[in-house]
Short mmCIF file of C-alpha atoms in Angstrom, two decimals:
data_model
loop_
_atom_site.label_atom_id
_atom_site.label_comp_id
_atom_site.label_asym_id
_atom_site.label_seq_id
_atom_site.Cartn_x
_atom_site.Cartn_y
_atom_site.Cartn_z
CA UNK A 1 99.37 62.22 113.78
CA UNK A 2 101.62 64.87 112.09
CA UNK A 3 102.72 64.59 108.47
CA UNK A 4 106.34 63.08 109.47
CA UNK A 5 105.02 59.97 111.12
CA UNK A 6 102.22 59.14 108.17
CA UNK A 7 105.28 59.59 105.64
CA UNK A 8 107.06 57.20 107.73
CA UNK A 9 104.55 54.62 107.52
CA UNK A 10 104.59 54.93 103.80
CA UNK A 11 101.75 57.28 103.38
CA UNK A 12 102.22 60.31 101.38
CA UNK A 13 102.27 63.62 103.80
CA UNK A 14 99.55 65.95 103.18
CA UNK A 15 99.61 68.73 104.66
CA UNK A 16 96.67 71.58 104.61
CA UNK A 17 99.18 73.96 102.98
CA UNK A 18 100.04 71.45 100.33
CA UNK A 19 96.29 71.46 98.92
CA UNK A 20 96.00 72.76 94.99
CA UNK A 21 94.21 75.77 95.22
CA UNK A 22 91.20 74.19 93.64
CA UNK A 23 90.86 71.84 96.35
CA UNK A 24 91.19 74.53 98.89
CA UNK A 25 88.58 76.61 97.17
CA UNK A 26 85.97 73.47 96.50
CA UNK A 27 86.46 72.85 100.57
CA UNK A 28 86.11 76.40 101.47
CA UNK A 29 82.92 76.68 99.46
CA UNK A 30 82.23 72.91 101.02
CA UNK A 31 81.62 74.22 104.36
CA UNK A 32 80.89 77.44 103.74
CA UNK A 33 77.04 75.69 102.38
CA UNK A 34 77.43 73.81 105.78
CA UNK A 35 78.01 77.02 108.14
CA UNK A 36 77.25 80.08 106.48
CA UNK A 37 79.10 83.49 106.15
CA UNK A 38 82.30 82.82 108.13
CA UNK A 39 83.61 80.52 105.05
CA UNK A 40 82.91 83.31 102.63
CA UNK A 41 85.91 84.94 103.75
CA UNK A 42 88.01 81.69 103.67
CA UNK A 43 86.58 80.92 100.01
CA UNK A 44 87.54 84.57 98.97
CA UNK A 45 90.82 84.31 100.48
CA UNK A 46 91.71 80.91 98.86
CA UNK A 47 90.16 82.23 95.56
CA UNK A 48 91.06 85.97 94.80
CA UNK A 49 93.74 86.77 97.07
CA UNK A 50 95.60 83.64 96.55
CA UNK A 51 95.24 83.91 92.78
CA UNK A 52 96.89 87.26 92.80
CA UNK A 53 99.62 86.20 94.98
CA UNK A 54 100.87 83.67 92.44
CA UNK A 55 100.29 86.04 89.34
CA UNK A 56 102.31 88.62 91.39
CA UNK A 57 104.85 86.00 92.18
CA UNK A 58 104.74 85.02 88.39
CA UNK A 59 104.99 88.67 87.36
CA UNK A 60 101.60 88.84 85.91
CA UNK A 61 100.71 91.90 87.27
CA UNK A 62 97.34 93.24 85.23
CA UNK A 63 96.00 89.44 86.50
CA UNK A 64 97.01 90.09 89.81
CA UNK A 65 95.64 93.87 89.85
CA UNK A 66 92.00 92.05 88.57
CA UNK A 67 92.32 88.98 91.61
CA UNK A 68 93.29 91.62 93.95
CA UNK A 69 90.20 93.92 92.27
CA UNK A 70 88.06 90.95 92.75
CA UNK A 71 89.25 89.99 96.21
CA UNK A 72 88.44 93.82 97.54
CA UNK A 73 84.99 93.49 95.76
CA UNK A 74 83.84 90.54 97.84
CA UNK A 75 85.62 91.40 100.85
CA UNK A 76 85.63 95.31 100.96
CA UNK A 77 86.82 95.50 105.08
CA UNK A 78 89.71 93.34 104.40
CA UNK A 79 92.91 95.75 104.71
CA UNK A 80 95.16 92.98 103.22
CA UNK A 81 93.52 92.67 100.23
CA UNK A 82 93.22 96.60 99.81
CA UNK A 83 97.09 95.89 100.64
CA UNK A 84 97.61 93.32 97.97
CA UNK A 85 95.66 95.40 95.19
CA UNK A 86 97.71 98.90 96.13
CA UNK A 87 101.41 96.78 95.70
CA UNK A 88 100.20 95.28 92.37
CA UNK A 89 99.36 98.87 91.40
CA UNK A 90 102.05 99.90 91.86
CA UNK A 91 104.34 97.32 90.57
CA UNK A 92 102.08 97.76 87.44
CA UNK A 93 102.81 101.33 87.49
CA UNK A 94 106.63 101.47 88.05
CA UNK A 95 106.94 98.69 85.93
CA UNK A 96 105.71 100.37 82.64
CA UNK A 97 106.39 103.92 83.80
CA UNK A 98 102.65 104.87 83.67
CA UNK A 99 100.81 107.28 86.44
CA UNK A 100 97.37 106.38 86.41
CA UNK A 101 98.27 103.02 88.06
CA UNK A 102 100.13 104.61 91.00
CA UNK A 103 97.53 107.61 91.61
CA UNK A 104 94.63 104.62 91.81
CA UNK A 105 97.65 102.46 93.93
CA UNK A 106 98.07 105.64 96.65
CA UNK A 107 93.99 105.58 96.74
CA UNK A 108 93.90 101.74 97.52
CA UNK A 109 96.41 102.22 99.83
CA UNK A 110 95.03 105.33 102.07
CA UNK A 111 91.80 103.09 102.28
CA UNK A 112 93.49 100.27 103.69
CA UNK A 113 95.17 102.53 106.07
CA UNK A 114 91.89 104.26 107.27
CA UNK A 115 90.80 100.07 107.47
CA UNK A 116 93.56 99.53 110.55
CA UNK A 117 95.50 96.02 109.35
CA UNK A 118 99.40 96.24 109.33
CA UNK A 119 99.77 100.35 109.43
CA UNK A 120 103.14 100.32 109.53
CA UNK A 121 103.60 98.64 106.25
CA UNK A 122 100.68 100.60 104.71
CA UNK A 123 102.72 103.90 105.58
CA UNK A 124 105.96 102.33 104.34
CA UNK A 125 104.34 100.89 101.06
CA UNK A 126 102.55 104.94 100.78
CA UNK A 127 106.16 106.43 101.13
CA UNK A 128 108.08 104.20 98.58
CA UNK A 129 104.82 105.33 96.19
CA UNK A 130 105.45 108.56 96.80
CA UNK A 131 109.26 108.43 96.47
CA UNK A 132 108.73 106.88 92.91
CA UNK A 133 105.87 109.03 91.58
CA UNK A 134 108.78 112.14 92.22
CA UNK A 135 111.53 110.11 90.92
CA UNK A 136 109.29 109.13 87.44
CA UNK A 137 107.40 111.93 86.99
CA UNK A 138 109.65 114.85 87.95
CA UNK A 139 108.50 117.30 85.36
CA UNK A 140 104.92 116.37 85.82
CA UNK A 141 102.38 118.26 88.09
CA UNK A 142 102.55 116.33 91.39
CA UNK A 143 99.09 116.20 93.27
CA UNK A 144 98.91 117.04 96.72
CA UNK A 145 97.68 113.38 97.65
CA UNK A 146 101.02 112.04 95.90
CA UNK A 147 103.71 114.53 96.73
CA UNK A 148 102.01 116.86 99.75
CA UNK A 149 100.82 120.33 99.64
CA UNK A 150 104.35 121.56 99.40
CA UNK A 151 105.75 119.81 96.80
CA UNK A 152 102.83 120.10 94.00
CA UNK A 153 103.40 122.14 91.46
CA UNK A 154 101.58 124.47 89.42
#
């Protein structure tokens, strides 16, 4: 039976996507005992990933950079979470007006674009990067990797 009908017996509606992220993560890590390496990535997901998503919603971003750091560590060929980490970067980055973030973002994000996942947004997410780093920095040598061959200068 779907939530509607339980709620309309009296019974609260409890949906999977309703679940506090601790009970999510104690069930993930539940059946991941019971059948091995194919809940590791659910656990991670639920755990790291998650985690950053609601410090990044929250604004938190040097929590979400270290749940998105975490969530890569445990799940290197996940292009998402190389994804995740790269926008927190670079929110981090923009936000306080600080290049070391953005560099390390434009890294996370060429990996996850060598990884496959959603390319189009990888390329998108590279080009806004890029587009910043020129607008911030504009008196600042420009590395190749950030601004192209062209544009760096001496």
């Amino acid at each position: 039976q779907d939530a509607t009908s339980l709620a309309g017996r009296g019974l609260p509606p409890f949906p999977l996507l309703a679940m506090t992220r601790a009970v999510a993560l104690s069930l993930a890590l539940a059946l991941g005992l019971l059948f091995g390496d194919s809940w590791r990535r659910v656990a991670a997901e639920v755990n790291h990933k998650t985690r950053g998503i609601e410090l990044d919603g929250r604004g938190d971003f040097e929590g979400s950079i270290a749940a998105f750091r975490e969530h890569t560590l445990e799940l290197p060929e996940d292009p998402s979470g190389w994804m995740n980490y790269g926008v927190a970067l670079m929110r981090q980055g923009t936000r306080v007006g600080a290049r070391d973030p953005l560099v390390k973002a434009l890294e996370v994000f060429e990996r996850a674009l060598t990884m496959g996942g959603n390319v189009q947004e990888t390329r998108e997410n590279i080009n806004v990067l890029k587009a910043n780093m020129k607008h911030m920095f504009p008196d600042m040598e420009c590395p190749a990797n950030v601004c192209g061959a062209d544009a760096a200068r001496a």
